[in-house]
CSV table of C-alpha atoms in Angstrom, one decimal:
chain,number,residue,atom,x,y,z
A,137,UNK,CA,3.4,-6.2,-4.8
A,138,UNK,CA,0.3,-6.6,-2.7
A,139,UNK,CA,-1.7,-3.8,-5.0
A,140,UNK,CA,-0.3,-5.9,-8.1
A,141,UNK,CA,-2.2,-8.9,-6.2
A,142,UNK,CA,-5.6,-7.0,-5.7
A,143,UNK,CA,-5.4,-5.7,-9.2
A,144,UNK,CA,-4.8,-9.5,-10.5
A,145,UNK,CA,-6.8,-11.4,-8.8
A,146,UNK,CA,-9.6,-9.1,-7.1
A,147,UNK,CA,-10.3,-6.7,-10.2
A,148,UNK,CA,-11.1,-9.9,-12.6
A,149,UNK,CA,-13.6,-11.2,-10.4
A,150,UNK,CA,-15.5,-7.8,-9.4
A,151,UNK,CA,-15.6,-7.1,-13.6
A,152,UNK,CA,-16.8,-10.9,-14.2
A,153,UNK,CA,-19.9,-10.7,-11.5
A,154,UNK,CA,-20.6,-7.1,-12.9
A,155,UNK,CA,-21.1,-8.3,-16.0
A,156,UNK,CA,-22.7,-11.6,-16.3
A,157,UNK,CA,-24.2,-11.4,-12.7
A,158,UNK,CA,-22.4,-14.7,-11.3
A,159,UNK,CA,-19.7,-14.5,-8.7
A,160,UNK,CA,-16.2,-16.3,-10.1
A,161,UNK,CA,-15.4,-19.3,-7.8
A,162,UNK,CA,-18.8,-18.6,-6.2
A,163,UNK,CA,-18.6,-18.8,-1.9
A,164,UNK,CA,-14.7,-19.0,-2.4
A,165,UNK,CA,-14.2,-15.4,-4.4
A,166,UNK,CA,-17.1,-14.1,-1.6
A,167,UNK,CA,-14.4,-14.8,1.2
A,168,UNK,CA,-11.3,-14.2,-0.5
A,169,UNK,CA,-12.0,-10.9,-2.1
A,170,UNK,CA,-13.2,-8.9,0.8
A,171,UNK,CA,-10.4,-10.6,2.5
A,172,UNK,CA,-7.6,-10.0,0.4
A,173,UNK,CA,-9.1,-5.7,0.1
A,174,UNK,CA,-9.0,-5.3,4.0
A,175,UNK,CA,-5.5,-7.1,4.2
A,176,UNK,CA,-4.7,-4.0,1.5
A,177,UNK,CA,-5.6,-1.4,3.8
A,178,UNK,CA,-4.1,-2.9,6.2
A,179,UNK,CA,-0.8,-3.3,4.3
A,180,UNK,CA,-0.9,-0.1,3.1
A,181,UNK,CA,-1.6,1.7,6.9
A,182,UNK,CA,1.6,0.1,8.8
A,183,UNK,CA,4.1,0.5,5.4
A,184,UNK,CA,2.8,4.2,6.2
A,185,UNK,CA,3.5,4.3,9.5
A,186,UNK,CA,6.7,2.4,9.4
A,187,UNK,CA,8.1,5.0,6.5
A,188,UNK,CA,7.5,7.9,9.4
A,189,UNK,CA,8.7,6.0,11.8
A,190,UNK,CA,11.9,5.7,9.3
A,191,UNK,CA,12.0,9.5,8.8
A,192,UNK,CA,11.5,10.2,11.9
A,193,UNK,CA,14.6,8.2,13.0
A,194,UNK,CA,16.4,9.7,9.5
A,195,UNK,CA,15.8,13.5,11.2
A,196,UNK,CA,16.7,12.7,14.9
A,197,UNK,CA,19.7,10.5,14.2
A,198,UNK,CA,23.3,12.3,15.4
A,199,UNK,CA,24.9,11.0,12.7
A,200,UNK,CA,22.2,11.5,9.9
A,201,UNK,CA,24.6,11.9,7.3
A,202,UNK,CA,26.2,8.6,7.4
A,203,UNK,CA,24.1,6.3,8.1
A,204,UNK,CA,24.9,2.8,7.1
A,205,UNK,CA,22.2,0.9,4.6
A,206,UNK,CA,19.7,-1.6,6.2
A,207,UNK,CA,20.4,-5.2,6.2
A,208,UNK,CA,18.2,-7.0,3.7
A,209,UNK,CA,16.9,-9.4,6.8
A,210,UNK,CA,16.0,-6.6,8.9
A,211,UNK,CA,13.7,-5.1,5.7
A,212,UNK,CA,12.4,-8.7,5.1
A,213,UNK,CA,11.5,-9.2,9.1
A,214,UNK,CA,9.9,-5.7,8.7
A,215,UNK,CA,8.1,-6.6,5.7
A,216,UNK,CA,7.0,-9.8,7.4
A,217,UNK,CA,5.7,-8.3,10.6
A,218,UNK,CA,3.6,-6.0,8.1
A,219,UNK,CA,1.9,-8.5,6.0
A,220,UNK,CA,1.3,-11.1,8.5
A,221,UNK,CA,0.0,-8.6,10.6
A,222,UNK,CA,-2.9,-7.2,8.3
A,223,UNK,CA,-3.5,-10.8,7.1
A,224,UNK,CA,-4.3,-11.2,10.6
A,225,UNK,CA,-6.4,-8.6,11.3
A,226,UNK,CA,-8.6,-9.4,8.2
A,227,UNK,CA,-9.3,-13.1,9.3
A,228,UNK,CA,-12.8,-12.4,10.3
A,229,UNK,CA,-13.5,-10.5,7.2
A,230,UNK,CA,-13.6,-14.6,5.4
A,231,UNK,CA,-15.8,-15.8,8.3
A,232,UNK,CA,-18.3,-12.6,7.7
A,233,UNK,CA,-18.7,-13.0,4.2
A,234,UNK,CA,-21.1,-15.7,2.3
A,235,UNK,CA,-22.8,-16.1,-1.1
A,236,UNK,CA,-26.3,-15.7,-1.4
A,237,UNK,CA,-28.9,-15.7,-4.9
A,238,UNK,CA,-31.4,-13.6,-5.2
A,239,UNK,CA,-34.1,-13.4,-8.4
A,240,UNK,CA,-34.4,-10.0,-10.2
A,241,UNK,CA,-37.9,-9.0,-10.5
A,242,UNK,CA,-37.6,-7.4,-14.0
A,243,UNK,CA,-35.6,-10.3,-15.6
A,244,UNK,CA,-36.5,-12.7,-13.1
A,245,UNK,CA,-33.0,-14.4,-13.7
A,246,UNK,CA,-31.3,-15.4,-10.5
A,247,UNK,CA,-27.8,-13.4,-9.6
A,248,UNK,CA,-25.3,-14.2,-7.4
A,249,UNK,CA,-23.7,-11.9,-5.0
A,250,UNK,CA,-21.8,-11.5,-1.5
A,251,UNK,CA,-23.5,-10.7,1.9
A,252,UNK,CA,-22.1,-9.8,5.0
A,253,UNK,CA,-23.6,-12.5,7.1
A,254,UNK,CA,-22.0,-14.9,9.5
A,255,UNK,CA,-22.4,-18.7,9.1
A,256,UNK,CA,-24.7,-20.1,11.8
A,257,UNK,CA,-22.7,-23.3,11.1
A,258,UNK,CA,-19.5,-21.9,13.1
A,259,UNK,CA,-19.2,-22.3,16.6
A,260,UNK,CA,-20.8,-20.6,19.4
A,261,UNK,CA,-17.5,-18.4,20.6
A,262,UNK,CA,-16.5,-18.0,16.8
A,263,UNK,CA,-20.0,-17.1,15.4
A,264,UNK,CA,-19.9,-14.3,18.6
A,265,UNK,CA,-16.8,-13.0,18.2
A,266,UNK,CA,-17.6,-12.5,14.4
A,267,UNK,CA,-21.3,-10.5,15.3
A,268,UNK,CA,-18.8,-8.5,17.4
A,269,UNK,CA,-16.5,-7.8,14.6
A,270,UNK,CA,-19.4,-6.6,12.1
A,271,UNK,CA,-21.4,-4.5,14.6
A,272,UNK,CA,-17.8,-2.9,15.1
A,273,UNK,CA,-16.1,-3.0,11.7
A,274,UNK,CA,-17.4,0.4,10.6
A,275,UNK,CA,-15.3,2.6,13.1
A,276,UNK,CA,-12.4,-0.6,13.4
A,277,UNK,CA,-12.3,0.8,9.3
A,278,UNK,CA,-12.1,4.9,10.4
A,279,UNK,CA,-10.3,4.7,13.4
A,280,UNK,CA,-7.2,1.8,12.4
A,281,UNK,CA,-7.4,1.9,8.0
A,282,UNK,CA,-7.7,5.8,7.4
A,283,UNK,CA,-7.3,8.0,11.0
A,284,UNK,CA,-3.8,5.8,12.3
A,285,UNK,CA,-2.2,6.4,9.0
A,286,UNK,CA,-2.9,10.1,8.3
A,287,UNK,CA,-2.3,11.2,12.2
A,288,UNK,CA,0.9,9.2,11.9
A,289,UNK,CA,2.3,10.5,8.9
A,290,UNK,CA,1.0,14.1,10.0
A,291,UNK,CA,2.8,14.2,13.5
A,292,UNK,CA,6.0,12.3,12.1
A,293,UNK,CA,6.4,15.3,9.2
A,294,UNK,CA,5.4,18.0,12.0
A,295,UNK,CA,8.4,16.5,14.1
A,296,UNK,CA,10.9,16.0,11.1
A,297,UNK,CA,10.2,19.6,10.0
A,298,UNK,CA,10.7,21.4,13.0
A,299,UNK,CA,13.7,19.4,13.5
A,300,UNK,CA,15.0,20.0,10.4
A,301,UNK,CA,14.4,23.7,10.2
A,302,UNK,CA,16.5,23.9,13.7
A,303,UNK,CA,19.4,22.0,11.8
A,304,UNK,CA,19.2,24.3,8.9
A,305,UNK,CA,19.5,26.8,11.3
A,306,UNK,CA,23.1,25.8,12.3
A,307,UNK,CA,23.9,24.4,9.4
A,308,UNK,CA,24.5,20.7,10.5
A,309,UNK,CA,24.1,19.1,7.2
A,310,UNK,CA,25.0,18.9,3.5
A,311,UNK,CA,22.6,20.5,0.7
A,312,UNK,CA,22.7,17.2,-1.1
A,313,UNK,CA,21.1,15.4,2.2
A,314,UNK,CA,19.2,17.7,3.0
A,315,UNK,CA,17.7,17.6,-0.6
A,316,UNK,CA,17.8,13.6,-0.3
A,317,UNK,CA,15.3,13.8,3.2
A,318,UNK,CA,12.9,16.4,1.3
A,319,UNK,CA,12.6,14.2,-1.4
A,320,UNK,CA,11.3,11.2,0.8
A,321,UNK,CA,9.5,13.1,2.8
A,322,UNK,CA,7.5,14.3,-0.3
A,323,UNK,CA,7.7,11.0,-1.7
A,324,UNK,CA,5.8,9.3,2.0
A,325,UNK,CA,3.4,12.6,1.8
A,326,UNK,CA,2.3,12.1,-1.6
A,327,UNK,CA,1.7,8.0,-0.9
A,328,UNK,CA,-0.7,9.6,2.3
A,329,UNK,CA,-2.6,12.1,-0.1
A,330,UNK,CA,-3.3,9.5,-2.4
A,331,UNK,CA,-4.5,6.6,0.4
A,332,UNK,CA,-6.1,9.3,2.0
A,333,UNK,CA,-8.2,10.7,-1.1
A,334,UNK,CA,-9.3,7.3,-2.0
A,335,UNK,CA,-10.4,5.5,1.5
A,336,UNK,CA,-12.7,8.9,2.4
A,337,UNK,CA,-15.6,7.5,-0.2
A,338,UNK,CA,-15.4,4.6,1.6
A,339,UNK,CA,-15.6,5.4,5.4
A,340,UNK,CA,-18.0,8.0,4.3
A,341,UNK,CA,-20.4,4.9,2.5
A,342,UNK,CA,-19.8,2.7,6.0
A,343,UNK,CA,-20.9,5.6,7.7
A,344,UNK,CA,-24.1,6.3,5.7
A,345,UNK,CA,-24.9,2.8,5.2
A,346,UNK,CA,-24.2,1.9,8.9
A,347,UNK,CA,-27.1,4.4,9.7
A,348,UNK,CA,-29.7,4.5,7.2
A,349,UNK,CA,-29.1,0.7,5.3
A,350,UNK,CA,-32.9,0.1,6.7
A,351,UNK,CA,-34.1,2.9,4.3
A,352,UNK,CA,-31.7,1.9,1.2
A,353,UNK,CA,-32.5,-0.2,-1.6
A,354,UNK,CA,-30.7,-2.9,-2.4
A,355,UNK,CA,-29.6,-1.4,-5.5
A,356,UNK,CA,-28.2,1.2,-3.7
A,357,UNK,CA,-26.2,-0.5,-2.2
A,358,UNK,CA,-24.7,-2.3,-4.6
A,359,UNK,CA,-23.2,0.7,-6.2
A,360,UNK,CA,-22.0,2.0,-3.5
A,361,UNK,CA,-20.0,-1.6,-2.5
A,362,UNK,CA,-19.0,-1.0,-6.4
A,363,UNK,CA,-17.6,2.5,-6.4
A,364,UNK,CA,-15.6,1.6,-3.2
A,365,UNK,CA,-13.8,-1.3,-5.0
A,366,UNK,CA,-13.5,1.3,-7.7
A,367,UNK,CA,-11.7,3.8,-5.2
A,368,UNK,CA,-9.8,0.9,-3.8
A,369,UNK,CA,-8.5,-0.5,-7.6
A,370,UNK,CA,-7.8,3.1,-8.8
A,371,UNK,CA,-5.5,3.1,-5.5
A,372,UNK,CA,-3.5,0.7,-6.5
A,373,UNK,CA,-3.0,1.3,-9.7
A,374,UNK,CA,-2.1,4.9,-8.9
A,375,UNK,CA,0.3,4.1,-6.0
A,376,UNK,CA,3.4,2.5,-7.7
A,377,UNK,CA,3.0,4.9,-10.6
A,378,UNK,CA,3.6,7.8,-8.0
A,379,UNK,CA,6.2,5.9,-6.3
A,380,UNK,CA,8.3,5.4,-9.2
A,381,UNK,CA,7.8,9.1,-10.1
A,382,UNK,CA,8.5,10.6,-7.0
A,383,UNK,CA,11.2,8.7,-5.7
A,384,UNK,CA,14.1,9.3,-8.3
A,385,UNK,CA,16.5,6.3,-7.7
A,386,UNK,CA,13.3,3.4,-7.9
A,387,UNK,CA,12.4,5.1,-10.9
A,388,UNK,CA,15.4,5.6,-12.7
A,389,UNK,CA,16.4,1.6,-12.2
A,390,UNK,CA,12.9,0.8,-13.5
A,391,UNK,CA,13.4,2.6,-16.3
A,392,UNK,CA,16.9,1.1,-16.7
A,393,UNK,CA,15.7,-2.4,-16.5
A,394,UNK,CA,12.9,-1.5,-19.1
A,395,UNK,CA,15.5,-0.6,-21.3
A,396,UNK,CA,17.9,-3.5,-20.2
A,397,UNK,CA,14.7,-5.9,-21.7
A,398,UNK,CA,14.0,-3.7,-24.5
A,399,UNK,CA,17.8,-3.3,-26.0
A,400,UNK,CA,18.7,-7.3,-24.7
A,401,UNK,CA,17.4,-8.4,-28.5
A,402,UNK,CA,20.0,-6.1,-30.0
A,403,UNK,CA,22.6,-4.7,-28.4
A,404,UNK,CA,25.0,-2.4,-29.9
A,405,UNK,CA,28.1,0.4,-28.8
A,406,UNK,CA,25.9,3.0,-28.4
A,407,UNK,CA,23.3,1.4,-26.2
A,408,UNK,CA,26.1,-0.2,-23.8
A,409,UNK,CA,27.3,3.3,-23.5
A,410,UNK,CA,24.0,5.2,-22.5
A,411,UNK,CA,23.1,2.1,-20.2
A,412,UNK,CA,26.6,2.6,-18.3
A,413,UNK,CA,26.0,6.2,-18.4
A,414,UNK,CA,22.4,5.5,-17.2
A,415,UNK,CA,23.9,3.2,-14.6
A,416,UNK,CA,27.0,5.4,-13.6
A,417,UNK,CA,23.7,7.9,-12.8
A,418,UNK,CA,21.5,5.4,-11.3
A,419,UNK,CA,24.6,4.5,-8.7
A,420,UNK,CA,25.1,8.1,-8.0
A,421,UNK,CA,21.6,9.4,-7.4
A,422,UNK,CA,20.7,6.1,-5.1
A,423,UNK,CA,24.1,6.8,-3.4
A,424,UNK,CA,22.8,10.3,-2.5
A,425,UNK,CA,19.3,8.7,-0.7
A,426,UNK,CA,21.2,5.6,0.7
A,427,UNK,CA,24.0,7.6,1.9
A,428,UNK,CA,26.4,4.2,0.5
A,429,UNK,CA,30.1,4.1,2.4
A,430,UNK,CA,32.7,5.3,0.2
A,431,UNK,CA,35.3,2.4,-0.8
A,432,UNK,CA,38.6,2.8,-0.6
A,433,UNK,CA,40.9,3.4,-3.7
A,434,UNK,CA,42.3,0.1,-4.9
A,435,UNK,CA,46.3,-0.2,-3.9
A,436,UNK,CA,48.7,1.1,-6.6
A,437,UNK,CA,50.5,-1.5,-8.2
A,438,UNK,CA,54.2,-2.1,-8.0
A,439,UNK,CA,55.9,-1.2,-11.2
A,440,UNK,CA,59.1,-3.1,-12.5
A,441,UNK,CA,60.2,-6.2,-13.5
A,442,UNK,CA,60.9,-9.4,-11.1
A,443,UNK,CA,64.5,-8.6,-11.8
């Protein structure tokens, strides 16, 4: 959901300045964009690290095999400690940011676009704190956004492995979990590979403009801030496209609910019997990654009349 947000409202406004050289809602897009693109990362790095944290509990858990499903308050306090979390930690990132205009020498018209440079206007504790944040944000961006998540994920699949190679040793558990726990674990490695592949550009670009910005143009620059929005868009895009892919069961009841819209005009026998075929599969490939408690067999009913 929060890559569908970046790709809504950030992408529009990066393509808009691109082209006509103005920045959409001026001073306000400036502060929310950069804002809303660390609180990404940032989104993106703890769901990462609570998934291991989840496998790592899914391969050291006595009772693996039965485990009962999460409550939906416990995901949505989860989910909440996430985002408000990384919103957090990228509140300086709208007090850092500012529009400023520039005339081109060529065209001599006068463009807009978004410096990193602190308001003298805020106070004397804020405006510090801020200087502190910029003159830092380079390795805060290496060490929490791309090292935390890949070291994390990395140790958690080192543990998980060994511990599951042990188990397959004495032959603890059932093919079909065992199938279910690589799938995931391929599923979290894949989101890694991905973040990963597209946040080294820019760490490497902090890094080379952190030292030699003095001897860069301004131009420069610019296409480099460019191609790490690129990397940063072509991340979110890609991510729920592998996710669906990878993980079976969220696919296969996307798909279903595609094909719910798409056959809702006309329904007929056929299509009500593929959907509950789709849906009789749908129930038992998620029952095989949520491990679902088996109900009991309704009572028999008594036969006879009331006579």
């Amino acid at each position: 959901f929060w890559d569908f947000l970046i790709l809504f409202f950030c992408l529009p406004v990066v393509i808009f300045n691109e082209i006509t050289k103005k920045r959409l809602l001026g001073d306000v897009s400036c502060r929310i964009v950069p804002f809303m693109e660390v609180s990404s990362l940032g989104v993106t790095t703890f769901s990462l690290c609570a998934l291991g944290i989840d496998r790592f509990h899914a391969a050291t858990s006595p009772q693996a095999s039965a485990r009962p499903i999460e409550q939906c308050q416990s995901i949505i306090a989860k989910l909440a400690v996430i985002w408000v979390g990384s919103m957090t930690l990228s509140v300086p990132e709208i007090l850092l940011w500012q529009l400023a205009q520039d005339t081109s020498p060529v065209s001599g018209m006068v463009t807009e676009y978004c410096t990193m440079k602190p308001s003298s206007n805020l106070p004397e504790s804020v405006y510090s704190l801020v200087l502190t944040y910029q003159n830092a944000r380079m390795w805060w961006y290496f060490g929490c956004y791309f090292c935390l998540p890949i070291l994390f994920t990395v140790s958690c699949q080192l543990v998980t492995r060994r511990i599951s190679s042990t188990e397959k040793k004495t032959e603890c558990r059932g093919t079909k979990h065992s199938q279910c726990e690589s799938h995931l674990n391929c599923t979290i490695i894949g989101l890694t590979i991905i973040y990963g592949l597209c946040t080294t550009p820019e760490n490497v670009c902090n890094i080379v403009v952190a030292y030699m910005s003095p001897d860069m143009s301004k131009q420069t620059l610019d296409l480099l801030n460019l191609i790490n929005q690129f990397f940063l868009f072509f991340k979110c895009s890609v991510t729920p496209v592998l996710l669906l892919c990878l993980c079976r069961p969220l696919g296969q009841a996307f798909m279903d609910c595609c094909c719910c819209c798409c056959e809702g005009c006309g329904p007929d026998t056929a299509s009500s019997e593929g959907s509950a075929d789709s849906k009789l599969k749908t129930e038992m490939s998620s029952s095989i990654f949520f491990d679902k408690p088996r109900e009991s067999p309704p009572p028999l009913l008594a036969l006879g009349t009331p006579c």
